[in-house]
Amino acid sequence: MTEHLEPGSIQSAGASPAVAEELLGVIQGVEGVSAVYPAQPLWQSIAGAAMAAVTGEILPLVSVTGDGDALAVKARIGVGTLRPAPSVAREVAGAVRTHLLPRDAAVEVYVVKVGP
């Protein structure tokens, strides 16, 4: 099951943590986004889940990897019911790419919950 976490933890490997923090704000600012979930689900990261359980550390909400010229961004979102989920996901991806210009970015947006 996906657990909703409050903003605050951001993963950034090879990219500035400030970039990931900015992107979290960009994602949350898109109309229709109701929540942002950890970039990697617990079941996909047994080691990460174990470490988080021991340290109390919150798993990253936005994953940003790569160098300054080309970045890879991964986000998992919840959307409300007023707008189609695919439209919201496309808008999130577009907003992230626009924010990162002139850098190239491969953006993955997963809708993991639809509802209020």
PDB file of N, CA and C in Angstrom, residues 8-113:
ATOM      1  N   GLY A   8       9.117  17.229   2.468  1.00  0.00           N
ATOM      2  CA  GLY A   8      10.231  17.499   3.347  1.00  0.00           C
ATOM      3  C   GLY A   8      11.453  16.697   3.015  1.00  0.00           C
ATOM      4  N   SER A   9      11.258  15.560   2.406  1.00  0.00           N
ATOM      5  CA  SER A   9      12.404  14.739   2.079  1.00  0.00           C
ATOM      6  C   SER A   9      12.525  14.618   0.576  1.00  0.00           C
ATOM      7  N   ILE A  10      13.699  14.922   0.088  1.00  0.00           N
ATOM      8  CA  ILE A  10      13.920  14.933  -1.344  1.00  0.00           C
ATOM      9  C   ILE A  10      15.220  14.235  -1.648  1.00  0.00           C
ATOM     10  N   GLN A  11      15.216  13.403  -2.672  1.00  0.00           N
ATOM     11  CA  GLN A  11      16.428  12.692  -3.065  1.00  0.00           C
ATOM     12  C   GLN A  11      17.077  13.433  -4.205  1.00  0.00           C
ATOM     13  N   SER A  12      18.376  13.546  -4.141  1.00  0.00           N
ATOM     14  CA  SER A  12      19.094  14.184  -5.222  1.00  0.00           C
ATOM     15  C   SER A  12      20.468  13.574  -5.315  1.00  0.00           C
ATOM     16  N   ALA A  13      20.694  12.785  -6.352  1.00  0.00           N
ATOM     17  CA  ALA A  13      21.996  12.175  -6.565  1.00  0.00           C
ATOM     18  C   ALA A  13      22.606  12.795  -7.796  1.00  0.00           C
ATOM     19  N   GLY A  14      23.637  13.589  -7.629  1.00  0.00           N
ATOM     20  CA  GLY A  14      24.279  14.220  -8.757  1.00  0.00           C
ATOM     21  C   GLY A  14      23.642  15.546  -9.122  1.00  0.00           C
ATOM     22  N   ALA A  15      22.559  15.901  -8.501  1.00  0.00           N
ATOM     23  CA  ALA A  15      21.905  17.176  -8.755  1.00  0.00           C
ATOM     24  C   ALA A  15      21.760  17.901  -7.427  1.00  0.00           C
ATOM     25  N   SER A  16      21.651  19.201  -7.498  1.00  0.00           N
ATOM     26  CA  SER A  16      21.523  19.997  -6.291  1.00  0.00           C
ATOM     27  C   SER A  16      20.232  19.656  -5.555  1.00  0.00           C
ATOM     28  N   PRO A  17      20.299  19.503  -4.226  1.00  0.00           N
ATOM     29  CA  PRO A  17      19.063  19.265  -3.467  1.00  0.00           C
ATOM     30  C   PRO A  17      18.063  20.402  -3.657  1.00  0.00           C
ATOM     31  N   ALA A  18      18.563  21.598  -3.922  1.00  0.00           N
ATOM     32  CA  ALA A  18      17.674  22.735  -4.153  1.00  0.00           C
ATOM     33  C   ALA A  18      16.817  22.515  -5.397  1.00  0.00           C
ATOM     34  N   VAL A  19      17.367  21.853  -6.408  1.00  0.00           N
ATOM     35  CA  VAL A  19      16.599  21.565  -7.631  1.00  0.00           C
ATOM     36  C   VAL A  19      15.428  20.654  -7.297  1.00  0.00           C
ATOM     37  N   ALA A  20      15.669  19.610  -6.540  1.00  0.00           N
ATOM     38  CA  ALA A  20      14.604  18.685  -6.161  1.00  0.00           C
ATOM     39  C   ALA A  20      13.547  19.393  -5.321  1.00  0.00           C
ATOM     40  N   GLU A  21      13.974  20.258  -4.434  1.00  0.00           N
ATOM     41  CA  GLU A  21      13.032  21.008  -3.603  1.00  0.00           C
ATOM     42  C   GLU A  21      12.178  21.934  -4.459  1.00  0.00           C
ATOM     43  N   GLU A  22      12.806  22.607  -5.425  1.00  0.00           N
ATOM     44  CA  GLU A  22      12.059  23.466  -6.347  1.00  0.00           C
ATOM     45  C   GLU A  22      11.033  22.647  -7.122  1.00  0.00           C
ATOM     46  N   LEU A  23      11.450  21.479  -7.588  1.00  0.00           N
ATOM     47  CA  LEU A  23      10.546  20.637  -8.375  1.00  0.00           C
ATOM     48  C   LEU A  23       9.368  20.145  -7.548  1.00  0.00           C
ATOM     49  N   LEU A  24       9.579  19.875  -6.280  1.00  0.00           N
ATOM     50  CA  LEU A  24       8.478  19.482  -5.412  1.00  0.00           C
ATOM     51  C   LEU A  24       7.428  20.590  -5.391  1.00  0.00           C
ATOM     52  N   GLY A  25       7.882  21.835  -5.266  1.00  0.00           N
ATOM     53  CA  GLY A  25       6.960  22.972  -5.291  1.00  0.00           C
ATOM     54  C   GLY A  25       6.244  23.108  -6.625  1.00  0.00           C
ATOM     55  N   VAL A  26       6.977  22.893  -7.710  1.00  0.00           N
ATOM     56  CA  VAL A  26       6.385  22.955  -9.052  1.00  0.00           C
ATOM     57  C   VAL A  26       5.291  21.895  -9.189  1.00  0.00           C
ATOM     58  N   ILE A  27       5.585  20.685  -8.759  1.00  0.00           N
ATOM     59  CA  ILE A  27       4.628  19.578  -8.863  1.00  0.00           C
ATOM     60  C   ILE A  27       3.388  19.862  -8.019  1.00  0.00           C
ATOM     61  N   GLN A  28       3.594  20.313  -6.794  1.00  0.00           N
ATOM     62  CA  GLN A  28       2.463  20.599  -5.914  1.00  0.00           C
ATOM     63  C   GLN A  28       1.623  21.762  -6.427  1.00  0.00           C
ATOM     64  N   GLY A  29       2.219  22.624  -7.244  1.00  0.00           N
ATOM     65  CA  GLY A  29       1.511  23.779  -7.781  1.00  0.00           C
ATOM     66  C   GLY A  29       0.639  23.482  -8.988  1.00  0.00           C
ATOM     67  N   VAL A  30       0.721  22.290  -9.526  1.00  0.00           N
ATOM     68  CA  VAL A  30      -0.096  21.930 -10.694  1.00  0.00           C
ATOM     69  C   VAL A  30      -1.519  21.627 -10.232  1.00  0.00           C
ATOM     70  N   GLU A  31      -2.492  22.261 -10.884  1.00  0.00           N
ATOM     71  CA  GLU A  31      -3.889  22.045 -10.539  1.00  0.00           C
ATOM     72  C   GLU A  31      -4.257  20.578 -10.754  1.00  0.00           C
ATOM     73  N   GLY A  32      -4.847  20.000  -9.734  1.00  0.00           N
ATOM     74  CA  GLY A  32      -5.253  18.602  -9.815  1.00  0.00           C
ATOM     75  C   GLY A  32      -4.381  17.670  -8.999  1.00  0.00           C
ATOM     76  N   VAL A  33      -3.167  18.111  -8.638  1.00  0.00           N
ATOM     77  CA  VAL A  33      -2.289  17.283  -7.807  1.00  0.00           C
ATOM     78  C   VAL A  33      -2.762  17.392  -6.362  1.00  0.00           C
ATOM     79  N   SER A  34      -3.127  16.269  -5.773  1.00  0.00           N
ATOM     80  CA  SER A  34      -3.606  16.281  -4.390  1.00  0.00           C
ATOM     81  C   SER A  34      -2.555  15.807  -3.397  1.00  0.00           C
ATOM     82  N   ALA A  35      -1.533  15.093  -3.879  1.00  0.00           N
ATOM     83  CA  ALA A  35      -0.485  14.584  -2.990  1.00  0.00           C
ATOM     84  C   ALA A  35       0.737  14.207  -3.816  1.00  0.00           C
ATOM     85  N   VAL A  36       1.882  14.198  -3.146  1.00  0.00           N
ATOM     86  CA  VAL A  36       3.117  13.693  -3.748  1.00  0.00           C
ATOM     87  C   VAL A  36       3.603  12.577  -2.833  1.00  0.00           C
ATOM     88  N   TYR A  37       3.859  11.418  -3.417  1.00  0.00           N
ATOM     89  CA  TYR A  37       4.257  10.236  -2.666  1.00  0.00           C
ATOM     90  C   TYR A  37       5.744   9.957  -2.873  1.00  0.00           C
ATOM     91  N   PRO A  38       6.355   9.146  -2.007  1.00  0.00           N
ATOM     92  CA  PRO A  38       7.781   8.832  -2.175  1.00  0.00           C
ATOM     93  C   PRO A  38       8.082   8.345  -3.590  1.00  0.00           C
ATOM     94  N   ALA A  39       9.196   8.816  -4.127  1.00  0.00           N
ATOM     95  CA  ALA A  39       9.570   8.520  -5.513  1.00  0.00           C
ATOM     96  C   ALA A  39       9.712   7.027  -5.772  1.00  0.00           C
ATOM     97  N   GLN A  40      10.143   6.281  -4.775  1.00  0.00           N
ATOM     98  CA  GLN A  40      10.274   4.829  -4.926  1.00  0.00           C
ATOM     99  C   GLN A  40       9.432   4.157  -3.853  1.00  0.00           C
ATOM    100  N   PRO A  41       8.461   3.339  -4.249  1.00  0.00           N
ATOM    101  CA  PRO A  41       7.620   2.662  -3.264  1.00  0.00           C
ATOM    102  C   PRO A  41       8.446   1.781  -2.330  1.00  0.00           C
ATOM    103  N   LEU A  42       7.959   1.628  -1.107  1.00  0.00           N
ATOM    104  CA  LEU A  42       8.663   0.814  -0.114  1.00  0.00           C
ATOM    105  C   LEU A  42       8.944  -0.591  -0.613  1.00  0.00           C
ATOM    106  N   TRP A  43       7.977  -1.209  -1.286  1.00  0.00           N
ATOM    107  CA  TRP A  43       8.159  -2.597  -1.714  1.00  0.00           C
ATOM    108  C   TRP A  43       9.250  -2.747  -2.755  1.00  0.00           C
ATOM    109  N   GLN A  44       9.642  -1.676  -3.422  1.00  0.00           N
ATOM    110  CA  GLN A  44      10.717  -1.745  -4.411  1.00  0.00           C
ATOM    111  C   GLN A  44      12.083  -1.534  -3.785  1.00  0.00           C
ATOM    112  N   SER A  45      12.105  -1.067  -2.572  1.00  0.00           N
ATOM    113  CA  SER A  45      13.379  -0.773  -1.933  1.00  0.00           C
ATOM    114  C   SER A  45      13.398  -1.344  -0.521  1.00  0.00           C
ATOM    115  N   ILE A  46      13.625  -2.627  -0.413  1.00  0.00           N
ATOM    116  CA  ILE A  46      13.644  -3.282   0.892  1.00  0.00           C
ATOM    117  C   ILE A  46      14.714  -2.668   1.789  1.00  0.00           C
ATOM    118  N   ALA A  47      15.895  -2.444   1.230  1.00  0.00           N
ATOM    119  CA  ALA A  47      16.972  -1.841   2.023  1.00  0.00           C
ATOM    120  C   ALA A  47      16.585  -0.438   2.461  1.00  0.00           C
ATOM    121  N   GLY A  48      16.007   0.321   1.559  1.00  0.00           N
ATOM    122  CA  GLY A  48      15.582   1.682   1.889  1.00  0.00           C
ATOM    123  C   GLY A  48      14.500   1.685   2.948  1.00  0.00           C
ATOM    124  N   ALA A  49      13.572   0.750   2.851  1.00  0.00           N
ATOM    125  CA  ALA A  49      12.499   0.655   3.831  1.00  0.00           C
ATOM    126  C   ALA A  49      13.044   0.281   5.201  1.00  0.00           C
ATOM    127  N   ALA A  50      13.994  -0.661   5.234  1.00  0.00           N
ATOM    128  CA  ALA A  50      14.594  -1.069   6.503  1.00  0.00           C
ATOM    129  C   ALA A  50      15.347   0.091   7.133  1.00  0.00           C
ATOM    130  N   MET A  51      16.095   0.806   6.316  1.00  0.00           N
ATOM    131  CA  MET A  51      16.852   1.942   6.834  1.00  0.00           C
ATOM    132  C   MET A  51      15.905   3.032   7.342  1.00  0.00           C
ATOM    133  N   ALA A  52      14.832   3.293   6.594  1.00  0.00           N
ATOM    134  CA  ALA A  52      13.869   4.305   7.005  1.00  0.00           C
ATOM    135  C   ALA A  52      13.204   3.914   8.324  1.00  0.00           C
ATOM    136  N   ALA A  53      12.925   2.623   8.499  1.00  0.00           N
ATOM    137  CA  ALA A  53      12.301   2.159   9.734  1.00  0.00           C
ATOM    138  C   ALA A  53      13.230   2.342  10.925  1.00  0.00           C
ATOM    139  N   VAL A  54      14.522   2.111  10.714  1.00  0.00           N
ATOM    140  CA  VAL A  54      15.499   2.227  11.800  1.00  0.00           C
ATOM    141  C   VAL A  54      15.805   3.685  12.118  1.00  0.00           C
ATOM    142  N   THR A  55      16.019   4.484  11.083  1.00  0.00           N
ATOM    143  CA  THR A  55      16.449   5.870  11.292  1.00  0.00           C
ATOM    144  C   THR A  55      15.297   6.841  11.435  1.00  0.00           C
ATOM    145  N   GLY A  56      14.093   6.429  11.012  1.00  0.00           N
ATOM    146  CA  GLY A  56      12.961   7.343  11.042  1.00  0.00           C
ATOM    147  C   GLY A  56      12.982   8.335   9.889  1.00  0.00           C
ATOM    148  N   GLU A  57      13.919   8.134   8.977  1.00  0.00           N
ATOM    149  CA  GLU A  57      14.059   9.030   7.831  1.00  0.00           C
ATOM    150  C   GLU A  57      12.896   8.831   6.865  1.00  0.00           C
ATOM    151  N   ILE A  58      12.379   9.938   6.341  1.00  0.00           N
ATOM    152  CA  ILE A  58      11.292   9.882   5.373  1.00  0.00           C
ATOM    153  C   ILE A  58      11.882   9.609   3.996  1.00  0.00           C
ATOM    154  N   LEU A  59      11.242   8.714   3.242  1.00  0.00           N
ATOM    155  CA  LEU A  59      11.728   8.407   1.904  1.00  0.00           C
ATOM    156  C   LEU A  59      11.542   9.608   0.980  1.00  0.00           C
ATOM    157  N   PRO A  60      12.407   9.759  -0.016  1.00  0.00           N
ATOM    158  CA  PRO A  60      12.368  10.926  -0.909  1.00  0.00           C
ATOM    159  C   PRO A  60      11.051  11.040  -1.671  1.00  0.00           C
ATOM    160  N   LEU A  61      10.547  12.272  -1.787  1.00  0.00           N
ATOM    161  CA  LEU A  61       9.324  12.513  -2.527  1.00  0.00           C
ATOM    162  C   LEU A  61       9.586  12.737  -4.011  1.00  0.00           C
ATOM    163  N   VAL A  62      10.694  13.348  -4.342  1.00  0.00           N
ATOM    164  CA  VAL A  62      11.060  13.592  -5.737  1.00  0.00           C
ATOM    165  C   VAL A  62      12.481  13.092  -5.935  1.00  0.00           C
ATOM    166  N   SER A  63      12.670  12.291  -6.963  1.00  0.00           N
ATOM    167  CA  SER A  63      14.003  11.781  -7.276  1.00  0.00           C
ATOM    168  C   SER A  63      14.566  12.583  -8.443  1.00  0.00           C
ATOM    169  N   VAL A  64      15.747  13.141  -8.243  1.00  0.00           N
ATOM    170  CA  VAL A  64      16.441  13.874  -9.305  1.00  0.00           C
ATOM    171  C   VAL A  64      17.842  13.298  -9.405  1.00  0.00           C
ATOM    172  N   THR A  65      18.170  12.766 -10.572  1.00  0.00           N
ATOM    173  CA  THR A  65      19.499  12.212 -10.794  1.00  0.00           C
ATOM    174  C   THR A  65      20.064  12.776 -12.083  1.00  0.00           C
ATOM    175  N   GLY A  66      21.374  12.683 -12.207  1.00  0.00           N
ATOM    176  CA  GLY A  66      22.032  13.152 -13.423  1.00  0.00           C
ATOM    177  C   GLY A  66      22.964  14.301 -13.142  1.00  0.00           C
ATOM    178  N   ASP A  67      23.539  14.821 -14.229  1.00  0.00           N
ATOM    179  CA  ASP A  67      24.446  15.953 -14.086  1.00  0.00           C
ATOM    180  C   ASP A  67      23.711  17.244 -14.436  1.00  0.00           C
ATOM    181  N   GLY A  68      24.440  18.340 -14.515  1.00  0.00           N
ATOM    182  CA  GLY A  68      23.837  19.640 -14.764  1.00  0.00           C
ATOM    183  C   GLY A  68      23.189  19.793 -16.119  1.00  0.00           C
ATOM    184  N   ASP A  69      23.619  19.024 -17.124  1.00  0.00           N
ATOM    185  CA  ASP A  69      23.096  19.185 -18.478  1.00  0.00           C
ATOM    186  C   ASP A  69      21.896  18.294 -18.775  1.00  0.00           C
ATOM    187  N   ALA A  70      21.838  17.137 -18.174  1.00  0.00           N
ATOM    188  CA  ALA A  70      20.737  16.205 -18.423  1.00  0.00           C
ATOM    189  C   ALA A  70      20.313  15.575 -17.106  1.00  0.00           C
ATOM    190  N   LEU A  71      19.053  15.726 -16.776  1.00  0.00           N
ATOM    191  CA  LEU A  71      18.545  15.209 -15.511  1.00  0.00           C
ATOM    192  C   LEU A  71      17.450  14.180 -15.756  1.00  0.00           C
ATOM    193  N   ALA A  72      17.284  13.292 -14.791  1.00  0.00           N
ATOM    194  CA  ALA A  72      16.171  12.347 -14.781  1.00  0.00           C
ATOM    195  C   ALA A  72      15.360  12.628 -13.519  1.00  0.00           C
ATOM    196  N   VAL A  73      14.080  12.843 -13.692  1.00  0.00           N
ATOM    197  CA  VAL A  73      13.201  13.183 -12.577  1.00  0.00           C
ATOM    198  C   VAL A  73      12.106  12.127 -12.489  1.00  0.00           C
ATOM    199  N   LYS A  74      11.840  11.679 -11.272  1.00  0.00           N
ATOM    200  CA  LYS A  74      10.767  10.715 -11.050  1.00  0.00           C
ATOM    201  C   LYS A  74       9.884  11.226  -9.923  1.00  0.00           C
ATOM    202  N   ALA A  75       8.571  11.235 -10.180  1.00  0.00           N
ATOM    203  CA  ALA A  75       7.617  11.672  -9.166  1.00  0.00           C
ATOM    204  C   ALA A  75       6.397  10.769  -9.211  1.00  0.00           C
ATOM    205  N   ARG A  76       5.818  10.531  -8.039  1.00  0.00           N
ATOM    206  CA  ARG A  76       4.593   9.743  -7.911  1.00  0.00           C
ATOM    207  C   ARG A  76       3.560  10.638  -7.252  1.00  0.00           C
ATOM    208  N   ILE A  77       2.409  10.799  -7.915  1.00  0.00           N
ATOM    209  CA  ILE A  77       1.418  11.761  -7.438  1.00  0.00           C
ATOM    210  C   ILE A  77       0.055  11.123  -7.212  1.00  0.00           C
ATOM    211  N   GLY A  78      -0.735  11.824  -6.409  1.00  0.00           N
ATOM    212  CA  GLY A  78      -2.150  11.538  -6.273  1.00  0.00           C
ATOM    213  C   GLY A  78      -2.890  12.675  -6.951  1.00  0.00           C
ATOM    214  N   VAL A  79      -4.016  12.379  -7.571  1.00  0.00           N
ATOM    215  CA  VAL A  79      -4.800  13.413  -8.245  1.00  0.00           C
ATOM    216  C   VAL A  79      -6.238  13.369  -7.753  1.00  0.00           C
ATOM    217  N   GLY A  80      -6.890  14.525  -7.834  1.00  0.00           N
ATOM    218  CA  GLY A  80      -8.299  14.609  -7.483  1.00  0.00           C
ATOM    219  C   GLY A  80      -9.155  14.064  -8.609  1.00  0.00           C
ATOM    220  N   THR A  81     -10.467  14.213  -8.459  1.00  0.00           N
ATOM    221  CA  THR A  81     -11.390  13.661  -9.452  1.00  0.00           C
ATOM    222  C   THR A  81     -11.932  14.712 -10.412  1.00  0.00           C
ATOM    223  N   LEU A  82     -11.549  15.967 -10.260  1.00  0.00           N
ATOM    224  CA  LEU A  82     -12.093  17.025 -11.109  1.00  0.00           C
ATOM    225  C   LEU A  82     -11.446  17.091 -12.487  1.00  0.00           C
ATOM    226  N   ARG A  83     -10.233  16.585 -12.622  1.00  0.00           N
ATOM    227  CA  ARG A  83      -9.524  16.597 -13.907  1.00  0.00           C
ATOM    228  C   ARG A  83      -9.053  15.183 -14.215  1.00  0.00           C
ATOM    229  N   PRO A  84      -8.992  14.823 -15.496  1.00  0.00           N
ATOM    230  CA  PRO A  84      -8.503  13.487 -15.855  1.00  0.00           C
ATOM    231  C   PRO A  84      -7.055  13.281 -15.405  1.00  0.00           C
ATOM    232  N   ALA A  85      -6.787  12.142 -14.798  1.00  0.00           N
ATOM    233  CA  ALA A  85      -5.448  11.845 -14.280  1.00  0.00           C
ATOM    234  C   ALA A  85      -4.361  11.942 -15.348  1.00  0.00           C
ATOM    235  N   PRO A  86      -4.577  11.429 -16.567  1.00  0.00           N
ATOM    236  CA  PRO A  86      -3.520  11.550 -17.582  1.00  0.00           C
ATOM    237  C   PRO A  86      -3.189  13.006 -17.921  1.00  0.00           C
ATOM    238  N   SER A  87      -4.204  13.866 -17.926  1.00  0.00           N
ATOM    239  CA  SER A  87      -3.962  15.288 -18.203  1.00  0.00           C
ATOM    240  C   SER A  87      -3.117  15.922 -17.109  1.00  0.00           C
ATOM    241  N   VAL A  88      -3.428  15.583 -15.862  1.00  0.00           N
ATOM    242  CA  VAL A  88      -2.658  16.127 -14.738  1.00  0.00           C
ATOM    243  C   VAL A  88      -1.214  15.636 -14.820  1.00  0.00           C
ATOM    244  N   ALA A  89      -1.024  14.356 -15.107  1.00  0.00           N
ATOM    245  CA  ALA A  89       0.335  13.802 -15.207  1.00  0.00           C
ATOM    246  C   ALA A  89       1.121  14.484 -16.323  1.00  0.00           C
ATOM    247  N   ARG A  90       0.489  14.697 -17.477  1.00  0.00           N
ATOM    248  CA  ARG A  90       1.174  15.392 -18.578  1.00  0.00           C
ATOM    249  C   ARG A  90       1.525  16.821 -18.193  1.00  0.00           C
ATOM    250  N   GLU A  91       0.611  17.493 -17.486  1.00  0.00           N
ATOM    251  CA  GLU A  91       0.873  18.865 -17.067  1.00  0.00           C
ATOM    252  C   GLU A  91       2.023  18.921 -16.061  1.00  0.00           C
ATOM    253  N   VAL A  92       2.078  17.958 -15.156  1.00  0.00           N
ATOM    254  CA  VAL A  92       3.193  17.894 -14.201  1.00  0.00           C
ATOM    255  C   VAL A  92       4.507  17.717 -14.951  1.00  0.00           C
ATOM    256  N   ALA A  93       4.550  16.770 -15.885  1.00  0.00           N
ATOM    257  CA  ALA A  93       5.778  16.529 -16.653  1.00  0.00           C
ATOM    258  C   ALA A  93       6.186  17.777 -17.430  1.00  0.00           C
ATOM    259  N   GLY A  94       5.225  18.447 -18.036  1.00  0.00           N
ATOM    260  CA  GLY A  94       5.520  19.669 -18.780  1.00  0.00           C
ATOM    261  C   GLY A  94       6.028  20.780 -17.880  1.00  0.00           C
ATOM    262  N   ALA A  95       5.420  20.920 -16.703  1.00  0.00           N
ATOM    263  CA  ALA A  95       5.852  21.956 -15.761  1.00  0.00           C
ATOM    264  C   ALA A  95       7.275  21.695 -15.277  1.00  0.00           C
ATOM    265  N   VAL A  96       7.603  20.430 -15.035  1.00  0.00           N
ATOM    266  CA  VAL A  96       8.961  20.073 -14.601  1.00  0.00           C
ATOM    267  C   VAL A  96       9.959  20.382 -15.712  1.00  0.00           C
ATOM    268  N   ARG A  97       9.646  19.971 -16.937  1.00  0.00           N
ATOM    269  CA  ARG A  97      10.559  20.241 -18.066  1.00  0.00           C
ATOM    270  C   ARG A  97      10.757  21.743 -18.265  1.00  0.00           C
ATOM    271  N   THR A  98       9.671  22.501 -18.202  1.00  0.00           N
ATOM    272  CA  THR A  98       9.758  23.954 -18.363  1.00  0.00           C
ATOM    273  C   THR A  98      10.618  24.563 -17.270  1.00  0.00           C
ATOM    274  N   HIS A  99      10.436  24.111 -16.047  1.00  0.00           N
ATOM    275  CA  HIS A  99      11.210  24.643 -14.923  1.00  0.00           C
ATOM    276  C   HIS A  99      12.703  24.366 -15.089  1.00  0.00           C
ATOM    277  N   LEU A 100      13.033  23.243 -15.677  1.00  0.00           N
ATOM    278  CA  LEU A 100      14.444  22.848 -15.805  1.00  0.00           C
ATOM    279  C   LEU A 100      15.134  23.416 -17.046  1.00  0.00           C
ATOM    280  N   LEU A 101      14.382  24.058 -17.937  1.00  0.00           N
ATOM    281  CA  LEU A 101      15.008  24.629 -19.138  1.00  0.00           C
ATOM    282  C   LEU A 101      16.169  25.533 -18.770  1.00  0.00           C
ATOM    283  N   PRO A 102      17.269  25.533 -19.487  1.00  0.00           N
ATOM    284  CA  PRO A 102      17.523  24.918 -20.784  1.00  0.00           C
ATOM    285  C   PRO A 102      18.076  23.491 -20.688  1.00  0.00           C
ATOM    286  N   ARG A 103      18.114  22.922 -19.491  1.00  0.00           N
ATOM    287  CA  ARG A 103      18.617  21.545 -19.348  1.00  0.00           C
ATOM    288  C   ARG A 103      17.625  20.543 -19.923  1.00  0.00           C
ATOM    289  N   ASP A 104      18.154  19.457 -20.469  1.00  0.00           N
ATOM    290  CA  ASP A 104      17.310  18.348 -20.912  1.00  0.00           C
ATOM    291  C   ASP A 104      16.871  17.561 -19.685  1.00  0.00           C
ATOM    292  N   ALA A 105      15.654  17.043 -19.733  1.00  0.00           N
ATOM    293  CA  ALA A 105      15.166  16.253 -18.605  1.00  0.00           C
ATOM    294  C   ALA A 105      14.283  15.121 -19.100  1.00  0.00           C
ATOM    295  N   ALA A 106      14.533  13.943 -18.569  1.00  0.00           N
ATOM    296  CA  ALA A 106      13.639  12.801 -18.761  1.00  0.00           C
ATOM    297  C   ALA A 106      12.763  12.749 -17.516  1.00  0.00           C
ATOM    298  N   VAL A 107      11.471  12.938 -17.696  1.00  0.00           N
ATOM    299  CA  VAL A 107      10.564  13.059 -16.557  1.00  0.00           C
ATOM    300  C   VAL A 107       9.588  11.882 -16.547  1.00  0.00           C
ATOM    301  N   GLU A 108       9.535  11.193 -15.414  1.00  0.00           N
ATOM    302  CA  GLU A 108       8.577  10.103 -15.209  1.00  0.00           C
ATOM    303  C   GLU A 108       7.594  10.540 -14.135  1.00  0.00           C
ATOM    304  N   VAL A 109       6.313  10.555 -14.478  1.00  0.00           N
ATOM    305  CA  VAL A 109       5.269  10.901 -13.518  1.00  0.00           C
ATOM    306  C   VAL A 109       4.304   9.726 -13.450  1.00  0.00           C
ATOM    307  N   TYR A 110       4.130   9.197 -12.259  1.00  0.00           N
ATOM    308  CA  TYR A 110       3.228   8.070 -12.039  1.00  0.00           C
ATOM    309  C   TYR A 110       2.055   8.535 -11.192  1.00  0.00           C
ATOM    310  N   VAL A 111       0.843   8.243 -11.632  1.00  0.00           N
ATOM    311  CA  VAL A 111      -0.344   8.519 -10.830  1.00  0.00           C
ATOM    312  C   VAL A 111      -0.606   7.265 -10.005  1.00  0.00           C
ATOM    313  N   VAL A 112      -0.495   7.399  -8.689  1.00  0.00           N
ATOM    314  CA  VAL A 112      -0.641   6.237  -7.812  1.00  0.00           C
ATOM    315  C   VAL A 112      -1.936   6.257  -7.007  1.00  0.00           C
ATOM    316  N   LYS A 113      -2.670   7.379  -7.082  1.00  0.00           N
ATOM    317  CA  LYS A 113      -3.950   7.452  -6.384  1.00  0.00           C
ATOM    318  C   LYS A 113      -4.835   8.459  -7.098  1.00  0.00           C
TER     319      LYS A 113
END
